[in-house]
Coordinates of C-alpha atoms in Angstrom, one line a residue:
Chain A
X1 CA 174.0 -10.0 -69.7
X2 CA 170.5 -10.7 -68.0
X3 CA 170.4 -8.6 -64.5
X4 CA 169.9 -11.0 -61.5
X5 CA 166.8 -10.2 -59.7
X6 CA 166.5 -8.2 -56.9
X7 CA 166.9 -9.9 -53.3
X8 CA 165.2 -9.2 -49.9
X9 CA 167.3 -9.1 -46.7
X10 CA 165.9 -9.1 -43.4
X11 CA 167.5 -8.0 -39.8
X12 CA 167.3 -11.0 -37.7
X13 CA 167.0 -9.4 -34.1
X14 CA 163.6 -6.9 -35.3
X15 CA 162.5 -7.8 -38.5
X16 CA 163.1 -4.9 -40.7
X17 CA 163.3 -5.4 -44.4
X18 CA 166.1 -4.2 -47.1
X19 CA 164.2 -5.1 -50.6
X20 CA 167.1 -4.1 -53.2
X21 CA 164.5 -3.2 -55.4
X22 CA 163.3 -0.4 -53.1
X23 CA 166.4 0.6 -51.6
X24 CA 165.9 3.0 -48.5
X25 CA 166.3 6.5 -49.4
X26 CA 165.7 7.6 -45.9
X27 CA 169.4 5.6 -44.9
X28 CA 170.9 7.1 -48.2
X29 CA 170.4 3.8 -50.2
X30 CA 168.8 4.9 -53.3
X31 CA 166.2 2.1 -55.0
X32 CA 168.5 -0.9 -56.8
X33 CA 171.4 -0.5 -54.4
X34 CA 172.5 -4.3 -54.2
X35 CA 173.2 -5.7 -50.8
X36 CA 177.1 -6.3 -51.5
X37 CA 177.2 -2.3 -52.2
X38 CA 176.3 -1.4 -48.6
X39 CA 179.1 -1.1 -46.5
X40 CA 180.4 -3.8 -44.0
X41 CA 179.9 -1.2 -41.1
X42 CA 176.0 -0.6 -42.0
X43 CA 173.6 -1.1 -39.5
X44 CA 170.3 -1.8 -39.4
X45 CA 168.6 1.3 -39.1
X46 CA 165.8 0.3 -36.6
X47 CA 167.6 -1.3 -34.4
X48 CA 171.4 -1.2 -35.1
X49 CA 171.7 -5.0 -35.6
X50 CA 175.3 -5.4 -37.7
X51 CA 175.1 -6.1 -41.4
X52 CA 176.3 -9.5 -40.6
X53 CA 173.2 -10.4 -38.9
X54 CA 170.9 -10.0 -42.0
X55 CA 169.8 -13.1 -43.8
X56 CA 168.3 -13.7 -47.2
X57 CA 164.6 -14.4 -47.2
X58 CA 161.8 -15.3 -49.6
X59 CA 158.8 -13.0 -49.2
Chain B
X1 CA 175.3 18.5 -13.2
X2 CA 172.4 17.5 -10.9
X3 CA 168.6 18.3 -12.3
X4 CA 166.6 20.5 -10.5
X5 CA 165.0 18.8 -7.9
X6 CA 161.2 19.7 -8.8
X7 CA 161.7 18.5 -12.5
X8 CA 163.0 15.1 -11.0
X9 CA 160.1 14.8 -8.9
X10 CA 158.1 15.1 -11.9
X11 CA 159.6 12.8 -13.9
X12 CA 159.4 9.6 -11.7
X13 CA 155.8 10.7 -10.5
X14 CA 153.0 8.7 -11.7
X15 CA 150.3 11.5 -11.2
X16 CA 152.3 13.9 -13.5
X17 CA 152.7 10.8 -16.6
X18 CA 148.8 10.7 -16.0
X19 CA 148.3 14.9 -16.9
X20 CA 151.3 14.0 -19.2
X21 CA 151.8 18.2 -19.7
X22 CA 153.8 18.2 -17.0
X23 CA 156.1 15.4 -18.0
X24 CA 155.9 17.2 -21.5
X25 CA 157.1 20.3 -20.1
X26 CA 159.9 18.7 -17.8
X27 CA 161.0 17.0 -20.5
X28 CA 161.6 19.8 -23.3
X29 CA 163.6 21.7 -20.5
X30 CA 165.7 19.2 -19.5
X31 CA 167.0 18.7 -23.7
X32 CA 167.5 22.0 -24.0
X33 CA 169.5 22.6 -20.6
X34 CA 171.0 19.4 -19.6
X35 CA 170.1 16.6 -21.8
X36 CA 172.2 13.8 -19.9
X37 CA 172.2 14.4 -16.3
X38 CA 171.9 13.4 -12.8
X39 CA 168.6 12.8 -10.9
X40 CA 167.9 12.3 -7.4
X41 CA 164.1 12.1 -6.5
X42 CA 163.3 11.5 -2.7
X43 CA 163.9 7.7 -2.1
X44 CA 165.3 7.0 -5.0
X45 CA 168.8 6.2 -5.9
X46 CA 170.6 8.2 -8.5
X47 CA 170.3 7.8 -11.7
X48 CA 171.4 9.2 -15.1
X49 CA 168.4 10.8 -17.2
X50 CA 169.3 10.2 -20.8
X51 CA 166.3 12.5 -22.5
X52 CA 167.9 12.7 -26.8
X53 CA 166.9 10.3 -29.3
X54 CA 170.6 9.6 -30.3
X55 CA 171.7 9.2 -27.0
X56 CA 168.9 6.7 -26.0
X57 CA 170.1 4.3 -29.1
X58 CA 173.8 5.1 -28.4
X59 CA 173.2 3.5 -25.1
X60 CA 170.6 0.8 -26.3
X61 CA 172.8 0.0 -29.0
X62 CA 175.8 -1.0 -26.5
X63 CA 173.5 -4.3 -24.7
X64 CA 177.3 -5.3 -23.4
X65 CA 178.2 -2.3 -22.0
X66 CA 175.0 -1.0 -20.6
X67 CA 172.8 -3.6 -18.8
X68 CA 169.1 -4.6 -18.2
X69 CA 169.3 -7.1 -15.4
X70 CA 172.2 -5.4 -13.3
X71 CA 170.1 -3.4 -11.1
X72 CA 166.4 -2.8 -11.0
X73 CA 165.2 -2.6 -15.4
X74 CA 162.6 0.0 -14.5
X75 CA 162.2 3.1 -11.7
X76 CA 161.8 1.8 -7.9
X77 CA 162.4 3.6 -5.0
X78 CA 165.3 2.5 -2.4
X79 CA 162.8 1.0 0.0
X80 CA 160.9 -1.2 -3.1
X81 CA 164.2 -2.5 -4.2
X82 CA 165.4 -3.2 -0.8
X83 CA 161.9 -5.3 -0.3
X84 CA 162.4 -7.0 -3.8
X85 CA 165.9 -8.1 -3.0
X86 CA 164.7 -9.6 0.2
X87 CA 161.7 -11.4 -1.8
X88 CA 164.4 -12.7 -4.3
X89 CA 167.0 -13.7 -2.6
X90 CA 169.3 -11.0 -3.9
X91 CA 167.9 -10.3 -7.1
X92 CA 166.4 -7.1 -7.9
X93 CA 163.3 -8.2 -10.1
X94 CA 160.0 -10.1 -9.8
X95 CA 159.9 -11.6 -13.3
X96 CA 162.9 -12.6 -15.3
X97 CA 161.7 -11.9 -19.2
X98 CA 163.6 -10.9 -21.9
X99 CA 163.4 -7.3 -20.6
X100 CA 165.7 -8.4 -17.1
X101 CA 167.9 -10.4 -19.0
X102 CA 171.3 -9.8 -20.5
X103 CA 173.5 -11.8 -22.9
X104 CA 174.3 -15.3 -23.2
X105 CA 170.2 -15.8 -21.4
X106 CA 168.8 -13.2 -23.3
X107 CA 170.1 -13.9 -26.4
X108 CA 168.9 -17.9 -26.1
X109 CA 165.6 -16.9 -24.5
X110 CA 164.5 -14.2 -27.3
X111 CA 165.2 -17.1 -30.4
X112 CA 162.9 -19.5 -28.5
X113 CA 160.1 -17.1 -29.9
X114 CA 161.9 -14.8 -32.4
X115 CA 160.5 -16.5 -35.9
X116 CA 157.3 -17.0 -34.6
X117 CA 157.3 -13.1 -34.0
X118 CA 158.7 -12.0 -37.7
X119 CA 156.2 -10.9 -40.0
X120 CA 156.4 -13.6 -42.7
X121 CA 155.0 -16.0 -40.1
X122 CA 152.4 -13.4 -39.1
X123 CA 150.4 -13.2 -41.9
X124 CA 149.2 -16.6 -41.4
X125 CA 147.5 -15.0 -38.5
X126 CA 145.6 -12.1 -40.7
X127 CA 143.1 -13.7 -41.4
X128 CA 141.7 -14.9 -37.7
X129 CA 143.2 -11.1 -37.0
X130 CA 140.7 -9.5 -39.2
X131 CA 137.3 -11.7 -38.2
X132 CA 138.0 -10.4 -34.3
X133 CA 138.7 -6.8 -36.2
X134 CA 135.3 -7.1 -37.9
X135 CA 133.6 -8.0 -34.3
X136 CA 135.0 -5.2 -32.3
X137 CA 134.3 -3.0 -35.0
X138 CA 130.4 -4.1 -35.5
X139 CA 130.8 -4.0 -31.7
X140 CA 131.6 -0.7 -32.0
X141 CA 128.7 0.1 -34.3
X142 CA 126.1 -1.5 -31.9
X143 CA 126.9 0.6 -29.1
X144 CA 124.7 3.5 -31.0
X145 CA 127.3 6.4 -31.3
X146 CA 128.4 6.4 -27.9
X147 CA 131.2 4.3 -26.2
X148 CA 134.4 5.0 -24.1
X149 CA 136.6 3.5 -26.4
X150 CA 139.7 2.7 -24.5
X151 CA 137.2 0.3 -22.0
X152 CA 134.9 -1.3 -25.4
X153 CA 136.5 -1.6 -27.7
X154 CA 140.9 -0.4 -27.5
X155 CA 141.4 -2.9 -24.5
X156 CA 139.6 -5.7 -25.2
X157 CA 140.2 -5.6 -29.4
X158 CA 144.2 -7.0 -28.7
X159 CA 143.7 -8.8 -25.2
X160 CA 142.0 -11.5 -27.0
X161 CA 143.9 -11.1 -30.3
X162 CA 146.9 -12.4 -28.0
X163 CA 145.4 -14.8 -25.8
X164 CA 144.1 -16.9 -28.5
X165 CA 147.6 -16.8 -29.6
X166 CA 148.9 -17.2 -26.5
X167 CA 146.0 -20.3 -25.5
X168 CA 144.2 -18.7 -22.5
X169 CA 140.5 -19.0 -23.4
X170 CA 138.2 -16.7 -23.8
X171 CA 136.3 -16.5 -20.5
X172 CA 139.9 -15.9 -18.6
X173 CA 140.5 -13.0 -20.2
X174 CA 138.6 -10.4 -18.2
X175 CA 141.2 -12.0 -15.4
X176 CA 144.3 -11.3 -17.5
X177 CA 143.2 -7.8 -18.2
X178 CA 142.4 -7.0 -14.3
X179 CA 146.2 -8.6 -13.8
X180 CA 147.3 -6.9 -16.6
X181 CA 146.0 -3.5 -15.1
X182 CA 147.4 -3.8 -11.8
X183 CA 150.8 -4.6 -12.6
X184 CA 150.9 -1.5 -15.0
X185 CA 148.7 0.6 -13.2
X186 CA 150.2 -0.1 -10.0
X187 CA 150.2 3.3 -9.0
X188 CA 146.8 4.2 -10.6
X189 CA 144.0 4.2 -7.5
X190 CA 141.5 3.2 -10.2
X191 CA 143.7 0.5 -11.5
X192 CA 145.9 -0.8 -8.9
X193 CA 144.8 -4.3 -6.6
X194 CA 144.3 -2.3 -3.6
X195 CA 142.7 0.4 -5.0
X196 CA 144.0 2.9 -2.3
X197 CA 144.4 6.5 -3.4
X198 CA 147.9 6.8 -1.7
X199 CA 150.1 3.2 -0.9
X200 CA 153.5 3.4 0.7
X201 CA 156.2 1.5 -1.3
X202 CA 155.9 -1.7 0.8
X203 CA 151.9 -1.8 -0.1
X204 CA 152.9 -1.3 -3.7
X205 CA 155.9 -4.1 -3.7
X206 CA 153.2 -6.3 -1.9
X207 CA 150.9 -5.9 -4.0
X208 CA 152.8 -6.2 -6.8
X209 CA 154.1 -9.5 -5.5
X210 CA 150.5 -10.6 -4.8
X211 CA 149.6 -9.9 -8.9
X212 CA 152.6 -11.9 -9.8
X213 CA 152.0 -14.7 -7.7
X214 CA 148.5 -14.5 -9.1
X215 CA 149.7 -14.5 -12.7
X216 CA 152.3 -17.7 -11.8
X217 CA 149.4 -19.8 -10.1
X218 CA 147.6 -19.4 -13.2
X219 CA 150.9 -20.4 -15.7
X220 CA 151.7 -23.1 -13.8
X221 CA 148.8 -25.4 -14.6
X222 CA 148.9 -24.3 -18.0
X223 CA 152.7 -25.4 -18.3
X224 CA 151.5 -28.7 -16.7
X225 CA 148.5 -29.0 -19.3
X226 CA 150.6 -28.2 -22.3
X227 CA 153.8 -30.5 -21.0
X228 CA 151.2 -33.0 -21.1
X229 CA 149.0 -32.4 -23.9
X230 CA 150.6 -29.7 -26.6
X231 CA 149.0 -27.9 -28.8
X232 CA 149.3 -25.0 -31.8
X233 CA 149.5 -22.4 -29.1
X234 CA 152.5 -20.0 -27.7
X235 CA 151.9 -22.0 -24.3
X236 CA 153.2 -24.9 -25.8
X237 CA 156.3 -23.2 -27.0
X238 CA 157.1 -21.8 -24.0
X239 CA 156.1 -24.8 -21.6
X240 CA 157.9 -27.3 -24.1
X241 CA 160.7 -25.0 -25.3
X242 CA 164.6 -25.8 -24.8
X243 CA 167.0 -23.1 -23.6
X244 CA 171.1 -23.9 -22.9
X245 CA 170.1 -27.5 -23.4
X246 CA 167.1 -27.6 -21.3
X247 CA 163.6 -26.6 -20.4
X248 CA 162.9 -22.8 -19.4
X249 CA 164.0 -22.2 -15.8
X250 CA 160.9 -22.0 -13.7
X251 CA 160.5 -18.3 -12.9
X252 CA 162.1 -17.2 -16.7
X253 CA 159.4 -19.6 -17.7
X254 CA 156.5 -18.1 -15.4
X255 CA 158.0 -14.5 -16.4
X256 CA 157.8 -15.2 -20.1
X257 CA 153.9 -16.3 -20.1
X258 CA 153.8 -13.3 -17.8
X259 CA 155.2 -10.4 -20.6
X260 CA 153.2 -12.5 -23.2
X261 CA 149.8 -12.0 -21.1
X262 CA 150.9 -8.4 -20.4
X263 CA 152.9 -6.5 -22.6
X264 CA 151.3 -8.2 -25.4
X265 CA 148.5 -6.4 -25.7
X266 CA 148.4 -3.3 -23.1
X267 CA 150.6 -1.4 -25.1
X268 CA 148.8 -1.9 -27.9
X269 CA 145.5 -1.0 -26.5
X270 CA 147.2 2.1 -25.6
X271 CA 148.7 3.2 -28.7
X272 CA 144.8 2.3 -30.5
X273 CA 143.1 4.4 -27.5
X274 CA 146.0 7.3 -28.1
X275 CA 145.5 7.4 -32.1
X276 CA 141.5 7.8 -31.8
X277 CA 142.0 10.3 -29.0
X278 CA 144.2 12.7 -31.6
X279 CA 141.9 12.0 -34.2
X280 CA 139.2 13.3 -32.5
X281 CA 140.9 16.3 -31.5
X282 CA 142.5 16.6 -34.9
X283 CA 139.2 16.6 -37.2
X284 CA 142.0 17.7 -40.2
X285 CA 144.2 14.8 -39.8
X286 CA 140.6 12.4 -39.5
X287 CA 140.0 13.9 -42.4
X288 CA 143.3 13.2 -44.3
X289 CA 143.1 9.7 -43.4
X290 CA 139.4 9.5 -44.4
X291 CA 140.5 10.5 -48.0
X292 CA 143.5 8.8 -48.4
X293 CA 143.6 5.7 -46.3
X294 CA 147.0 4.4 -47.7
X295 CA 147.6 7.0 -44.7
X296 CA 147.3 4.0 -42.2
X297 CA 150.9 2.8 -41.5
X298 CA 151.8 6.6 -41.2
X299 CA 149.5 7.5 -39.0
X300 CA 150.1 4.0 -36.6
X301 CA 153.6 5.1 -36.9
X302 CA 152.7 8.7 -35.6
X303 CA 150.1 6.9 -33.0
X304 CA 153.0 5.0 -31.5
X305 CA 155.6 7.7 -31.0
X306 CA 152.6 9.7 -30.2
X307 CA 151.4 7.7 -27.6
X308 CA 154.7 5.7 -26.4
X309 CA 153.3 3.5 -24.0
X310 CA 156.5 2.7 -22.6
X311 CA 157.7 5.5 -21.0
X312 CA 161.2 4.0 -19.5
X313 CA 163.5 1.7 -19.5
X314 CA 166.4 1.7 -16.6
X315 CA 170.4 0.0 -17.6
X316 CA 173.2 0.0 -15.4
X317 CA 176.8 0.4 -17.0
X318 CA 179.3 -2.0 -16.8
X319 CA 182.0 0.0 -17.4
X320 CA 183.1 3.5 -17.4
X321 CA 181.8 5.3 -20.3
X322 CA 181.3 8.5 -21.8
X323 CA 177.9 9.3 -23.6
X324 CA 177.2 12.7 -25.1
X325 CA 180.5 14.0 -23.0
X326 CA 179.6 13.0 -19.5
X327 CA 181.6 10.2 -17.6
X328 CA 179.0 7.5 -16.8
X329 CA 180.9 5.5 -14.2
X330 CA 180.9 1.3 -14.4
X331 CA 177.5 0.3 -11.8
X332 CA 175.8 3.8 -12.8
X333 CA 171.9 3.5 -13.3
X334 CA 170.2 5.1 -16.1
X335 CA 166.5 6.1 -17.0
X336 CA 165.9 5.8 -21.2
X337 CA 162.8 8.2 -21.5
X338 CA 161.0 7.6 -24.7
X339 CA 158.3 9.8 -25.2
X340 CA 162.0 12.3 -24.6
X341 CA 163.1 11.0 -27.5
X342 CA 160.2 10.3 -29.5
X343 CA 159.7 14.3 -29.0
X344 CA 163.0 15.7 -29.8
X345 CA 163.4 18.6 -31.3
X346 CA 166.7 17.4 -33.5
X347 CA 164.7 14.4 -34.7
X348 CA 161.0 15.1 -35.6
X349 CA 160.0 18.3 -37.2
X350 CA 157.3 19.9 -35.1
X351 CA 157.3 16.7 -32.4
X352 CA 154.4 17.8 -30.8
X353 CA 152.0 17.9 -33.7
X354 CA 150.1 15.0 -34.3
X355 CA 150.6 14.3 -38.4
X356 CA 148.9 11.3 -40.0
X357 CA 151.4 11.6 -42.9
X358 CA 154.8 12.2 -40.6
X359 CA 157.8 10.7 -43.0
X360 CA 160.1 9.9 -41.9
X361 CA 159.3 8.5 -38.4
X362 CA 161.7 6.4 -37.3
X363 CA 160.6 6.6 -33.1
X364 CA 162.2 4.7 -30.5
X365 CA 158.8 3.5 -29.0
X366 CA 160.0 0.2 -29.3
X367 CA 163.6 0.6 -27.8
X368 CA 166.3 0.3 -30.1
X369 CA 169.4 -2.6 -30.5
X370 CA 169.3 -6.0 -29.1
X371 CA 165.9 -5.1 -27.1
X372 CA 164.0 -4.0 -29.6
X373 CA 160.1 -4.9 -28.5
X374 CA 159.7 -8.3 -30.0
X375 CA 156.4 -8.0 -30.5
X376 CA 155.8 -4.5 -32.7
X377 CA 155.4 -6.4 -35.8
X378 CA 151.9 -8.1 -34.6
X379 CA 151.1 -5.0 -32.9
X380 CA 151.1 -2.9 -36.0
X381 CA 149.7 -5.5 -38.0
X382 CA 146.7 -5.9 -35.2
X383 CA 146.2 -1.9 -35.5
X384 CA 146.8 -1.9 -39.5
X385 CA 143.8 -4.2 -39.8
X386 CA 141.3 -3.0 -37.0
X387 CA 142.0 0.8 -39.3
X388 CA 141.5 -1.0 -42.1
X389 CA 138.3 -2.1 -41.0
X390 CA 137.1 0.8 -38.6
X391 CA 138.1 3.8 -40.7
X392 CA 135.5 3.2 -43.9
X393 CA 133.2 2.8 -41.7
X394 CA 133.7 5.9 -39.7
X395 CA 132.2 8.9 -40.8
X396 CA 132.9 11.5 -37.8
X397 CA 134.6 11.5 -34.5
X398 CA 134.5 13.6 -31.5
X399 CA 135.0 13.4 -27.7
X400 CA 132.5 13.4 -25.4
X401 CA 133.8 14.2 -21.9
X402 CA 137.4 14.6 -20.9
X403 CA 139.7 11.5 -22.0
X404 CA 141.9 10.2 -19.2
X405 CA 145.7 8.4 -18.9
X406 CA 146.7 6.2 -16.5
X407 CA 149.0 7.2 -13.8
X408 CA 152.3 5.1 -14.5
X409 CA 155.9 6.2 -14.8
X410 CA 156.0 2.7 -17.0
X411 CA 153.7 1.5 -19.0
X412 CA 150.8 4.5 -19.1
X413 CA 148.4 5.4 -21.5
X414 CA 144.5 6.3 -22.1
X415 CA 142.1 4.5 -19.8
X416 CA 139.1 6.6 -20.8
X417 CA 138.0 8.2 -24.1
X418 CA 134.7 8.9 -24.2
X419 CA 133.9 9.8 -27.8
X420 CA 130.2 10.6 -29.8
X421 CA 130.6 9.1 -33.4
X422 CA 128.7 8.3 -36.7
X423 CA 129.4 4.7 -38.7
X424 CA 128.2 3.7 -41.6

């Protein structure tokens, strides 16, 4: 079965990017980690915007 | 636990942000011996000094419980907020941005720009970005080897970067810097409208009040202009924009050109002045960045916490709470001090190094939570691409004369750096 392609997230109150491909090893979110795999109680690590808050864009 | 009182003397005094050492020093004591307490400068009201990085996005990160526009959003002394309540009819603020508002206004206020601020919708801006680059850095190279940089090239390079954006052409600008100046540099003698070298807090408030009223004078017959003829410009957004339903509310209207005009680019020419300042006393760290210029978002990450131009915010509680152990009591006032944070120990190895390759660097220049500076991604992208285009052509660097900050318990940073240099 063909992977699905890596997706980019983006916080909607500052603008900071979660590219699946890249992961953020800083946050503990090693390169590949897919979106659904980061916990519900995540937060966005430059400005603690909830997960929920996050929407799917095209770069 | 009450902070001694010469440390919180020092730490509202805008002559001591302006030799920065002694804010430095103040600071560093005050997170190793009582990292949230209780100040009292003379004339001031009381207020909670919240000095740790995780304690200033604890609190930012709780907009409900701890609130901008509840009391006055940044330091003033009982007699200035006494004198601003009477101006306003209660309220304790001039403007009303998105930096005095709370929730459901400042949510519907910040969207009316938030896209247009997101990088995917800046980069159709690199371009025009990068041809006023290229003129302030030929600028640059024109002036012979000599310049003070902050005054050429670091204030001028983003004021007109935003007010093209913004649709204030180009022969207002000087007038939106002097405003610009006086409202940050309020209690700078160079800077400030009166120019006095001391001013009691009612000639400050008044002449505050005077800038503002300048500032809205101006705004208003743009806002008629654009209401009648709109164009491609952040005027028209804001002059045509719906909120709740319905235009802007006249002074949340007049304050938001007014943190466009302002905070749009000061900070920015602060943080640009700041990062050539450490260069040039940190030849190694030019160096580094010479030879490997994928350095540059590093070192504008270390120029920013470096150079934190905003140096406080104020938020009131709106309940009892406990941060870091101590009871904060529901009405309690609160200083956030970010070059605190952006030099704590716990956080950033060495904080008061200056390292162009500092990873990670996750500072709290902007704020952190619902708060967060809107406008850091054009910022960065405005400083990415003048370093782009200044570093290759810079081949040394080195002051000449003694570089000097503003004096501002705000918004301070350099307003001279007089520097020798060679460009290719």
């Amino acid at each position: 079965m063909a992977e699905t392609e890596f997706k980019v997230w983006q916080c909607q109150t500052c603008g900071y990017i979660y590219d699946e491909a890249e992961g953020d090893p800083d946050e503990g979110l090693e390169p590949g980690t897919r979106w659904a795999d980061i916990p519900e109680d995540w937060v966005c690590p430059m400005c603690g915007t909830p997960k929920s808050d996050f929407e799917m864009i095209e770069l | 636990m009450r902070i001694p009182q010469e440390i919180a003397e020092t730490i509202v005094g805008p002559k001591a942000y302006g030799e920065n050492k002694p804010v430095d020093d103040a600071f560093s004591y005050l997170r190793r011996e009582m990292p949230l307490a209780i100040a009292e400068p003379e004339g001031f009201d009381p207020f909670w000094v919240v000095t740790k990085y995780d304690d200033i996005r604890t609190v930012e990160g709780q907009n409900e419980l701890f609130h901008n526009g509840d009391r006055a959003t940044t330091l003033v002394t009982k007699e200035g907020d006494r004198m601003v309540r009477e101006m306003m009819g209660g309220s304790p603020h001039l403007v009303r941005s998105l930096v005095q508002m709370d929730n459901p206004d400042h949510m519907a206020y910040r969207k009316l720009t938030q896209s247009w601020f997101m990088p995917q919708n800046l980069k159709k801006l690199e371009a025009r970005i990068r041809e006023i680059a290229r003129g302030a850095v030929d600028k640059m190279a024109a002036k012979g080897g000599e310049c003070d940089f902050a005054s050429d090239i670091a204030f001028l390079y983003p004021l007109h970067v935003i007010m093209e954006i913004l649709g204030v052409p180009e022969e207002d600008e000087p007038t939106m810097l002097k405003l610009t100046q006086e409202l940050f540099g309020a209690a700078d003698p160079e800077l400030s409208r009166t120019g006095e070298q001391e001013m009691t807090d009612e000639q400050r408030v008044l002449a505050l009040q005077e800038t503002v009223g300048e500032f809205i004078a101006y705004f208003s017959e743009m806002t008629k202009d654009r209401r009648a003829h709109p164009r491609e410009d952040a005027a028209s957004v804001i002059a045509n924009g719906q909120v709740h339903g319905g235009p802007l509310g006249e002074l949340e209207a007049m304050s938001y050109y007014i943190i466009v005009a302002t905070a749009g680019h000061d900070t920015t020419s602060n943080t640009t002045a700041s990062g050539l300042w450490a260069l040039a006393e940190n030849p190694d760290q030019f160096a580094m960045l010479k030879k490997d210029p994928s350095l540059i978002p590093n070192y504008l990450d270390e120029s920013i916490r470096w150079a934190t131009p905003v140096k406080h915010f104020m938020r009131t509680a709106t309940a009892d709470a406990e941060v870091a152990g101590q009871k904060i009591a529901k009405g309690d006032w609160m200083m956030l001090s970010y070059p605190s944070g952006n030099r704590d120990e716990d956080v950033f190895d060495d904080p008061f190094s200056f390292k162009v390759d500092r990873s990670p660097n996750k500072h709290v220049a902007f704020g952190y939570g619902a708060h967060v500076c809107l406008g850091q991604h054009l910022g960065k992208m405005e400083m990415r691409i003048l370093w782009e285009e200044l570093l290759p052509r810079l081949d040394s660097i080195e002051l000449n004369g003694a570089a000097e900050l503003s004096q501002s318990n705000f918004v301070c940073g350099p307003k001279h750096v007089p520097i020798r240099y060679k460009m290719n």
